[in-house]
Amino acid sequence: METSVDALTPSGPAAEDPAEERHNSDEHRSPKDEPENFGEPFAKKPSRSNSQVAADEAAAEAKRLIDDPNLKLEIPDSLDHEHFSKLLELDSKNDDDLFSSTDLLEHEIAEHPEKLANDIAETVPTDDATQHLHSLENLESLGKLSEEAGGDVHSNPGTESPSKIKNENQSPSVLVDPVLADDRAIHPDIYNSDPLSTGAGTREDTPASILEDKHELLDDQKQDASTKLGYVSLQPPLPENAVNKIEITQPIEPNSELPMTEFHDGANSETEQSKISAYARLDFQSFTFYVQTLQVIIGRRSENDFSHKVDVNLGPSKSISRRHAQIFYNFGTGRFELSIMGKNGAFVDDTFVERGITVQLKNKAKVQIGQIPFQFVLPDQEGKEKKAIEPVDAISLKTALNNNNKLAEISRSVTPIPIPSGESTELKDEELKDQPAKKKTPPKKKEKKEPKAPKPPKKIYTLEEIPPEYRTKPTGSYSNLITACLRKFSSPKGMSLSGIYAGIRELFPYYKYCPDGWQSSVRHNLSLNKSFRKVSKEGKGWLWGLNEEYIAEREKQKKKQAEAAAEKAKAAQLKLEQQQQQKAKKAAESGSMIKSVASIPARPKVKQPNISQTLAANRADRKATADANQRTMKYLQEQLMILTKDRKGLDKHVMASILTQALAMTINQVTQAAKSKGITGNPLTALIDKNPQHLNLILAAAVNAATVKVTNGSVKQLVSMPPPTVTAPQERRAASPSTSNIQPTSGGTSNLVASANPGPAATVKSSESFDPTSLSKFFQPKQPSRVPTPSPARSVLPLKRASSETESSSDDESTSGDESGSADSDASDGSDSDDDSSSSSGGSSKGSSSDEGSSDGE
DNA sequence: CATAGCATAAACAAGT
DNA sequence: CACTTGTTTATGCTAT
């Protein structure tokens, strides 16, 4: 260590207490950890080449996930007719198939982020060491997936890149990325060292990283400073000094729960420079190293060897491994821990710790590596106070300036840092620059003891002080927030309450700025919600974890409910359709069938509050099914009308009966046929989309059969069976003026119409012999024939969600994968009107009122 | 209108 | 004694 930190000696006031977050408890890390894992905590986020980015993403996703925890499908009540119900059955089955895998994925993620995580987790082994990995992976995958999900929310899943998402969120992560990347390059060992980290960066979401994020978020000035100061060692730029300096990295803000605090260096009482912000301090005989990142690697570094990163170089002694030990902040336990990676082990408080073991680093713990002893010192109470006061950051400082009360305290806590020596000076400068601006006021360095304000009330932020993106309360329930937090930060042993607080603050910075009170809710949730459970005991409190089984169960049920709801919705729709249909018929009977038909409103249109994406999504699903059914019904009705334009003198009543029966028959038969064929999904829908001509044939046959039945054979063929292919329909229409009315809406119908009539009664023996089996062919994997452009179906019925394409796709999807075609023209007509919700996607909208109110408070 | 879920508070009990 | 951590109970809101 080149560093000259010697100037500083352990003089500083020893920390008497660990930061609040850290508990003194002695829990050790599981001994299993092997050198490689040393980064357990880090291991968690191996991939995040950019810790921050990842963090942000994670946060973003977490939010997203959280936001849509409950997608519910709704379905109408049971249908009356069995055919309908059958239809529904098919549909419901189909639903699964209907959704493209992507859809499912997205939904799933949106709905049950945790589930996803679980799934992922399941695939992974579970020992201590790997646990972290899990989380990591989970997170990552989650992140990726969620990204997709997020993307889809807007439009296409998967299209959006993480960065994009970030941008949306305006998270600073983006900015950070480059840095991290560089960082990696510079200190390959760190990243590469971790076997677990799959090539991705290994940086953790340690508080440090978090801090980084914050820095950026907080304010520009700070940003610069922070970057430079805080991560000097890591950053590519800042070469000379940085490199040499042993690692005096100085994170600027101790955020929220992070332990980082300031050390007062008695020796340098130079005033402003008497303090250094750090999470902890390592007092060596000849120098002092301030732990300002959540991960510090201690080892031996040869002069020219930069292949691996060493934050604290213990010299050339071979008894010291290149990466001999690592001190890191375990977010899960809220403590600093020491992982021994060096083959010769180390002594911690006079106890030998062998390689692969991780132990907690208590305040003032004595550590000896090789022949080099040092003491790990946590910040003292002052630090605590400071912390308590608030995260010292630009914002708080500013505020402080404005508010005298706190000002005093903050100032004390924040006083500038004296830098140990040499290189560090630059840092100092930087800091000074920063700090002066913010903290400036009282260089008063009071002896560590101050009158001590009774209790620094938590700082109250004004709206302006809060980064815009963090002004609104995250959507999602506390249980979701907690779940996200645990998934992201929890160690296998669980997470302490304070750790959870910190995690939540990290994931949802809103909680860094909002007034206290939410902690109570968190506690309330932890103990009340079965999704959480006490994993292990730590000192006074418990380490909390997720009750995966329960969660899984809950998810299942939710899903079921959703499905049930969806079915109901469908049923309702169908019912509605039927009713309409009947109405139509009646109307027809009365004389203006056509009119009635035409008038049949496409969809009831559900009013959508578009509150959250979730809801939107849910609705979308419901709608999808409902719409599909509706569309189908409408289509059938229309076609029937068209087919029976020529009533051949039958009277209204008779026609009504015929139509009703024909419809029922068609539905029934098609459904049956499909069922027997094992076809999932709504066969009618599929048919409409893929082979409307055939469906027309079926309808025609059904009509004839119904006619025969109703008229007792007096009329055998109401509809002439057209040849399958047919085309020129126009004539027909022209012929009968009435028709024209019928399809004002859809051009698509024309085809059908055509098919329906003209041809010589071709094939179908129609009438009585309505052979269901004949339908089978329609369900064959696919018939190339189908109708192209104007898919009648669509045309006829307005689709609901113009907004989200994904969904629309989902609905037609119906059966086999098809291209279903185009939604063409017609679709447009109806759809547009209602849709809705999608727009809302933005999310976040949420409780503006509450937040603002609260925040504004003063 | 009743109900389920949540969010919040707050009172208390236990540990530290 | 001051806190932190957990439990419980009560109350109000909102969406269903």
GROMACS .gro file of N, CA and C in nm, chain A residues 561-672:
model
  336
  561GLN      N    1  -5.817  -1.868  -0.945
  561GLN     CA    2  -5.926  -1.772  -0.937
  561GLN      C    3  -5.935  -1.691  -1.065
  562ALA      N    4  -5.819  -1.653  -1.104
  562ALA     CA    5  -5.815  -1.574  -1.226
  562ALA      C    6  -5.880  -1.651  -1.339
  563GLU      N    7  -5.840  -1.774  -1.347
  563GLU     CA    8  -5.896  -1.855  -1.454
  563GLU      C    9  -6.046  -1.866  -1.441
  564ALA      N   10  -6.084  -1.895  -1.321
  564ALA     CA   11  -6.226  -1.909  -1.298
  564ALA      C   12  -6.296  -1.781  -1.338
  565ALA      N   13  -6.236  -1.676  -1.296
  565ALA     CA   14  -6.296  -1.547  -1.327
  565ALA      C   15  -6.305  -1.530  -1.478
  566ALA      N   16  -6.196  -1.567  -1.540
  566ALA     CA   17  -6.192  -1.554  -1.685
  566ALA      C   18  -6.305  -1.633  -1.748
  567GLU      N   19  -6.319  -1.751  -1.698
  567GLU     CA   20  -6.425  -1.834  -1.755
  567GLU      C   21  -6.559  -1.769  -1.734
  568LYS      N   22  -6.574  -1.724  -1.618
  568LYS     CA   23  -6.701  -1.660  -1.589
  568LYS      C   24  -6.726  -1.548  -1.687
  569ALA      N   25  -6.623  -1.471  -1.701
  569ALA     CA   26  -6.636  -1.358  -1.789
  569ALA      C   27  -6.678  -1.405  -1.927
  570LYS      N   28  -6.611  -1.506  -1.966
  570LYS     CA   29  -6.644  -1.558  -2.100
  570LYS      C   30  -6.788  -1.598  -2.105
  571ALA      N   31  -6.822  -1.673  -2.006
  571ALA     CA   32  -6.959  -1.723  -2.003
  571ALA      C   33  -7.054  -1.606  -2.010
  572ALA      N   34  -7.023  -1.510  -1.931
  572ALA     CA   35  -7.111  -1.393  -1.928
  572ALA      C   36  -7.121  -1.334  -2.067
  573GLN      N   37  -7.005  -1.326  -2.126
  573GLN     CA   38  -7.005  -1.269  -2.259
  573GLN      C   39  -7.094  -1.347  -2.352
  574LEU      N   40  -7.070  -1.474  -2.346
  574LEU     CA   41  -7.149  -1.555  -2.437
  574LEU      C   42  -7.296  -1.537  -2.410
  575LYS      N   43  -7.324  -1.534  -2.287
  575LYS     CA   44  -7.463  -1.520  -2.250
  575LYS      C   45  -7.517  -1.394  -2.313
  576LEU      N   46  -7.438  -1.297  -2.289
  576LEU     CA   47  -7.478  -1.168  -2.340
  576LEU      C   48  -7.503  -1.179  -2.489
  577GLU      N   49  -7.407  -1.241  -2.548
  577GLU     CA   50  -7.417  -1.255  -2.691
  577GLU      C   51  -7.546  -1.325  -2.727
  578GLN      N   52  -7.567  -1.427  -2.655
  578GLN     CA   53  -7.686  -1.505  -2.686
  578GLN      C   54  -7.809  -1.421  -2.673
  579GLN      N   55  -7.809  -1.354  -2.565
  579GLN     CA   56  -7.925  -1.270  -2.544
  579GLN      C   57  -7.943  -1.174  -2.659
  580GLN      N   58  -7.831  -1.116  -2.689
  580GLN     CA   59  -7.839  -1.022  -2.799
  580GLN      C   60  -7.891  -1.088  -2.923
  581GLN      N   61  -7.836  -1.203  -2.935
  581GLN     CA   62  -7.873  -1.278  -3.053
  581GLN      C   63  -8.023  -1.298  -3.057
  582GLN      N   64  -8.067  -1.344  -2.945
  582GLN     CA   65  -8.210  -1.370  -2.940
  582GLN      C   66  -8.288  -1.244  -2.965
  583LYS      N   67  -8.237  -1.146  -2.906
  583LYS     CA   68  -8.303  -1.019  -2.928
  583LYS      C   69  -8.308  -0.991  -3.076
  584ALA      N   70  -8.193  -1.009  -3.129
  584ALA     CA   71  -8.181  -0.983  -3.271
  584ALA      C   72  -8.285  -1.063  -3.346
  585LYS      N   73  -8.290  -1.184  -3.308
  585LYS     CA   74  -8.386  -1.268  -3.378
  585LYS      C   75  -8.526  -1.215  -3.365
  586LYS      N   76  -8.553  -1.185  -3.243
  586LYS     CA   77  -8.687  -1.133  -3.222
  586LYS      C   78  -8.709  -1.012  -3.308
  587ALA      N   79  -8.609  -0.933  -3.302
  587ALA     CA   80  -8.620  -0.813  -3.382
  587ALA      C   81  -8.644  -0.851  -3.526
  588ALA      N   82  -8.565  -0.946  -3.564
  588ALA     CA   83  -8.575  -0.992  -3.701
  588ALA      C   84  -8.718  -1.035  -3.726
  589GLU      N   85  -8.763  -1.109  -3.636
  589GLU     CA   86  -8.898  -1.158  -3.652
  589GLU      C   87  -8.989  -1.039  -3.671
  590SER      N   88  -8.967  -0.948  -3.588
  590SER     CA   89  -9.054  -0.832  -3.594
  590SER      C   90  -9.037  -0.764  -3.728
  591GLY      N   91  -8.933  -0.791  -3.789
  591GLY     CA   92  -8.919  -0.732  -3.921
  591GLY      C   93  -8.782  -0.682  -3.954
  592SER      N   94  -8.722  -0.620  -3.866
  592SER     CA   95  -8.593  -0.565  -3.901
  592SER      C   96  -8.480  -0.642  -3.838
  593MET      N   97  -8.465  -0.759  -3.881
  593MET     CA   98  -8.361  -0.841  -3.824
  593MET      C   99  -8.227  -0.773  -3.845
  594ILE      N  100  -8.217  -0.739  -3.961
  594ILE     CA  101  -8.089  -0.682  -3.998
  594ILE      C  102  -8.048  -0.572  -3.906
  595LYS      N  103  -8.140  -0.490  -3.890
  595LYS     CA  104  -8.107  -0.379  -3.805
  595LYS      C  105  -8.055  -0.425  -3.671
  596SER      N  106  -8.132  -0.508  -3.618
  596SER     CA  107  -8.093  -0.552  -3.484
  596SER      C  108  -7.953  -0.607  -3.485
  597VAL      N  109  -7.930  -0.685  -3.582
  597VAL     CA  110  -7.799  -0.744  -3.587
  597VAL      C  111  -7.692  -0.638  -3.592
  598ALA      N  112  -7.717  -0.555  -3.682
  598ALA     CA  113  -7.616  -0.451  -3.699
  598ALA      C  114  -7.597  -0.376  -3.569
  599SER      N  115  -7.706  -0.355  -3.508
  599SER     CA  116  -7.699  -0.277  -3.387
  599SER      C  117  -7.627  -0.347  -3.274
  600ILE      N  118  -7.620  -0.472  -3.284
  600ILE     CA  119  -7.558  -0.540  -3.172
  600ILE      C  120  -7.426  -0.476  -3.144
  601PRO      N  121  -7.421  -0.426  -3.036
  601PRO     CA  122  -7.299  -0.356  -2.999
  601PRO      C  123  -7.189  -0.456  -2.986
  602ALA      N  124  -7.083  -0.418  -3.029
  602ALA     CA  125  -6.974  -0.510  -3.023
  602ALA      C  126  -6.949  -0.552  -2.883
  603ARG      N  127  -6.898  -0.470  -2.806
  603ARG     CA  128  -6.873  -0.518  -2.673
  603ARG      C  129  -6.925  -0.420  -2.575
  604PRO      N  130  -6.953  -0.476  -2.471
  604PRO     CA  131  -7.007  -0.402  -2.359
  604PRO      C  132  -6.909  -0.299  -2.314
  605LYS      N  133  -6.795  -0.330  -2.330
  605LYS     CA  134  -6.695  -0.237  -2.291
  605LYS      C  135  -6.693  -0.217  -2.143
  606VAL      N  136  -6.594  -0.261  -2.091
  606VAL     CA  137  -6.586  -0.248  -1.947
  606VAL      C  138  -6.511  -0.121  -1.915
  607LYS      N  139  -6.559  -0.056  -1.824
  607LYS     CA  140  -6.492   0.068  -1.796
  607LYS      C  141  -6.363   0.031  -1.729
  608GLN      N  142  -6.258   0.091  -1.771
  608GLN     CA  143  -6.133   0.053  -1.712
  608GLN      C  144  -6.067   0.168  -1.645
  609PRO      N  145  -6.048   0.150  -1.526
  609PRO     CA  146  -5.984   0.251  -1.444
  609PRO      C  147  -5.838   0.270  -1.479
  610ASN      N  148  -5.786   0.185  -1.553
  610ASN     CA  149  -5.647   0.194  -1.587
  610ASN      C  150  -5.562   0.248  -1.477
  611ILE      N  151  -5.570   0.190  -1.372
  611ILE     CA  152  -5.490   0.237  -1.261
  611ILE      C  153  -5.350   0.192  -1.276
  612SER      N  154  -5.336   0.068  -1.289
  612SER     CA  155  -5.200   0.020  -1.299
  612SER      C  156  -5.189  -0.072  -1.416
  613GLN      N  157  -5.072  -0.096  -1.448
  613GLN     CA  158  -5.050  -0.185  -1.560
  613GLN      C  159  -5.117  -0.315  -1.532
  614THR      N  160  -5.107  -0.346  -1.411
  614THR     CA  161  -5.161  -0.473  -1.372
  614THR      C  162  -5.304  -0.482  -1.413
  615LEU      N  163  -5.373  -0.390  -1.364
  615LEU     CA  164  -5.513  -0.393  -1.393
  615LEU      C  165  -5.534  -0.397  -1.541
  616ALA      N  166  -5.460  -0.317  -1.604
  616ALA     CA  167  -5.476  -0.312  -1.748
  616ALA      C  168  -5.455  -0.449  -1.805
  617ALA      N  169  -5.349  -0.508  -1.756
  617ALA     CA  170  -5.316  -0.639  -1.808
  617ALA      C  171  -5.430  -0.735  -1.780
  618ASN      N  172  -5.474  -0.728  -1.660
  618ASN     CA  173  -5.580  -0.820  -1.624
  618ASN      C  174  -5.697  -0.803  -1.715
  619ARG      N  175  -5.732  -0.680  -1.723
  619ARG     CA  176  -5.845  -0.655  -1.805
  619ARG      C  177  -5.823  -0.703  -1.942
  620ALA      N  178  -5.704  -0.680  -1.984
  620ALA     CA  179  -5.675  -0.719  -2.119
  620ALA      C  180  -5.707  -0.864  -2.136
  621ASP      N  181  -5.662  -0.939  -2.042
  621ASP     CA  182  -5.686  -1.081  -2.054
  621ASP      C  183  -5.833  -1.110  -2.059
  622ARG      N  184  -5.898  -1.056  -1.966
  622ARG     CA  185  -6.040  -1.084  -1.961
  622ARG      C  186  -6.104  -1.045  -2.090
  623LYS      N  187  -6.070  -0.929  -2.123
  623LYS     CA  188  -6.128  -0.876  -2.241
  623LYS      C  189  -6.101  -0.967  -2.357
  624ALA      N  190  -5.979  -1.010  -2.360
  624ALA     CA  191  -5.941  -1.095  -2.471
  624ALA      C  192  -6.039  -1.207  -2.487
  625THR      N  193  -6.058  -1.276  -2.382
  625THR     CA  194  -6.149  -1.388  -2.393
  625THR      C  195  -6.289  -1.342  -2.423
  626ALA      N  196  -6.328  -1.250  -2.348
  626ALA     CA  197  -6.463  -1.201  -2.365
  626ALA      C  198  -6.481  -1.156  -2.507
  627ASP      N  199  -6.388  -1.083  -2.550
  627ASP     CA  200  -6.399  -1.034  -2.686
  627ASP      C  201  -6.403  -1.146  -2.786
  628ALA      N  202  -6.318  -1.240  -2.761
  628ALA     CA  203  -6.314  -1.351  -2.855
  628ALA      C  204  -6.452  -1.411  -2.865
  629ASN      N  205  -6.508  -1.431  -2.753
  629ASN     CA  206  -6.641  -1.492  -2.756
  629ASN      C  207  -6.742  -1.403  -2.824
  630GLN      N  208  -6.730  -1.283  -2.788
  630GLN     CA  209  -6.824  -1.190  -2.844
  630GLN      C  210  -6.811  -1.184  -2.994
  631ARG      N  211  -6.688  -1.178  -3.026
  631ARG     CA  212  -6.661  -1.167  -3.167
  631ARG      C  213  -6.719  -1.288  -3.238
  632THR      N  214  -6.694  -1.400  -3.179
  632THR     CA  215  -6.743  -1.523  -3.239
  632THR      C  216  -6.895  -1.518  -3.255
  633MET      N  217  -6.957  -1.482  -3.148
  633MET     CA  218  -7.102  -1.477  -3.154
  633MET      C  219  -7.151  -1.381  -3.259
  634LYS      N  220  -7.089  -1.272  -3.256
  634LYS     CA  221  -7.136  -1.172  -3.351
  634LYS      C  222  -7.117  -1.222  -3.493
  635TYR      N  223  -7.003  -1.278  -3.508
  635TYR     CA  224  -6.974  -1.328  -3.641
  635TYR      C  225  -7.079  -1.429  -3.685
  636LEU      N  226  -7.105  -1.520  -3.596
  636LEU     CA  227  -7.202  -1.624  -3.630
  636LEU      C  228  -7.338  -1.563  -3.660
  637GLN      N  229  -7.371  -1.472  -3.580
  637GLN     CA  230  -7.502  -1.409  -3.601
  637GLN      C  231  -7.509  -1.342  -3.737
  638GLU      N  232  -7.408  -1.271  -3.762
  638GLU     CA  233  -7.408  -1.200  -3.889
  638GLU      C  234  -7.414  -1.295  -4.007
  639GLN      N  235  -7.333  -1.394  -3.992
  639GLN     CA  236  -7.331  -1.489  -4.102
  639GLN      C  237  -7.466  -1.554  -4.121
  640LEU      N  238  -7.526  -1.584  -4.011
  640LEU     CA  239  -7.656  -1.646  -4.022
  640LEU      C  240  -7.753  -1.552  -4.091
  641MET      N  241  -7.743  -1.431  -4.054
  641MET     CA  242  -7.832  -1.333  -4.115
  641MET      C  243  -7.810  -1.330  -4.265
  642ILE      N  244  -7.686  -1.326  -4.296
  642ILE     CA  245  -7.654  -1.320  -4.438
  642ILE      C  246  -7.701  -1.443  -4.512
  643LEU      N  247  -7.674  -1.552  -4.449
  643LEU     CA  248  -7.712  -1.678  -4.514
  643LEU      C  249  -7.862  -1.689  -4.535
  644THR      N  250  -7.930  -1.632  -4.444
  644THR     CA  251  -8.075  -1.648  -4.453
  644THR      C  252  -8.148  -1.525  -4.502
  645LYS      N  253  -8.078  -1.457  -4.580
  645LYS     CA  254  -8.142  -1.338  -4.635
  645LYS      C  255  -8.268  -1.380  -4.705
  646ASP      N  256  -8.248  -1.483  -4.774
  646ASP     CA  257  -8.363  -1.531  -4.849
  646ASP      C  258  -8.442  -1.623  -4.759
  647ARG      N  259  -8.547  -1.572  -4.712
  647ARG     CA  260  -8.623  -1.654  -4.616
  647ARG      C  261  -8.719  -1.750  -4.682
  648LYS      N  262  -8.729  -1.737  -4.805
  648LYS     CA  263  -8.816  -1.830  -4.875
  648LYS      C  264  -8.955  -1.833  -4.814
  649GLY      N  265  -8.998  -1.723  -4.782
  649GLY     CA  266  -9.135  -1.717  -4.735
  649GLY      C  267  -9.161  -1.762  -4.593
  650LEU      N  268  -9.057  -1.798  -4.529
  650LEU     CA  269  -9.080  -1.844  -4.391
  650LEU      C  270  -9.109  -1.723  -4.304
  651ASP      N  271  -9.188  -1.747  -4.208
  651ASP     CA  272  -9.223  -1.631  -4.130
  651ASP      C  273  -9.124  -1.604  -4.018
  652LYS      N  274  -9.135  -1.492  -3.964
  652LYS     CA  275  -9.038  -1.448  -3.864
  652LYS      C  276  -9.016  -1.548  -3.752
  653HIS      N  277  -9.122  -1.592  -3.703
  653HIS     CA  278  -9.111  -1.685  -3.592
  653HIS      C  279  -9.032  -1.808  -3.631
  654VAL      N  280  -9.071  -1.855  -3.745
  654VAL     CA  281  -9.001  -1.974  -3.792
  654VAL      C  282  -8.853  -1.942  -3.812
  655MET      N  283  -8.832  -1.832  -3.873
  655MET     CA  284  -8.693  -1.795  -3.896
  655MET      C  285  -8.615  -1.783  -3.765
  656ALA      N  286  -8.681  -1.725  -3.671
  656ALA     CA  287  -8.615  -1.709  -3.542
  656ALA      C  288  -8.574  -1.844  -3.487
  657SER      N  289  -8.667  -1.934  -3.497
  657SER     CA  290  -8.638  -2.069  -3.445
  657SER      C  291  -8.522  -2.130  -3.522
  658ILE      N  292  -8.532  -2.113  -3.648
  658ILE     CA  293  -8.429  -2.173  -3.732
  658ILE      C  294  -8.291  -2.116  -3.697
  659LEU      N  295  -8.293  -1.988  -3.690
  659LEU     CA  296  -8.164  -1.925  -3.661
  659LEU      C  297  -8.109  -1.968  -3.525
  660THR      N  298  -8.197  -1.967  -3.432
  660THR     CA  299  -8.153  -2.006  -3.299
  660THR      C  300  -8.097  -2.147  -3.299
  661GLN      N  301  -8.173  -2.231  -3.359
  661GLN     CA  302  -8.127  -2.370  -3.363
  661GLN      C  303  -7.999  -2.387  -3.441
  662ALA      N  304  -7.995  -2.316  -3.548
  662ALA     CA  305  -7.876  -2.329  -3.631
  662ALA      C  306  -7.753  -2.283  -3.553
  663LEU      N  307  -7.775  -2.178  -3.484
  663LEU     CA  308  -7.663  -2.125  -3.407
  663LEU      C  309  -7.620  -2.227  -3.301
  664ALA      N  310  -7.719  -2.273  -3.232
  664ALA     CA  311  -7.689  -2.371  -3.127
  664ALA      C  312  -7.620  -2.492  -3.187
  665MET      N  313  -7.674  -2.535  -3.295
  665MET     CA  314  -7.618  -2.653  -3.359
  665MET      C  315  -7.473  -2.631  -3.399
  666THR      N  316  -7.454  -2.519  -3.458
  666THR     CA  317  -7.318  -2.491  -3.503
  666THR      C  318  -7.220  -2.489  -3.388
  667ILE      N  319  -7.260  -2.418  -3.289
  667ILE     CA  320  -7.171  -2.409  -3.174
  667ILE      C  321  -7.147  -2.546  -3.115
  668ASN      N  322  -7.255  -2.611  -3.100
  668ASN     CA  323  -7.245  -2.742  -3.039
  668ASN      C  324  -7.158  -2.836  -3.121
  669GLN      N  325  -7.191  -2.842  -3.244
  669GLN     CA  326  -7.118  -2.934  -3.330
  669GLN      C  327  -6.971  -2.901  -3.340
  670VAL      N  328  -6.949  -2.777  -3.361
  670VAL     CA  329  -6.809  -2.738  -3.376
  670VAL      C  330  -6.732  -2.766  -3.248
  671THR      N  331  -6.797  -2.731  -3.143
  671THR     CA  332  -6.731  -2.753  -3.016
  671THR      C  333  -6.701  -2.900  -2.994
  672GLN      N  334  -6.802  -2.976  -3.023
  672GLN     CA  335  -6.786  -3.120  -3.004
  672GLN      C  336  -6.673  -3.172  -3.091
   0.00000   0.00000   0.00000
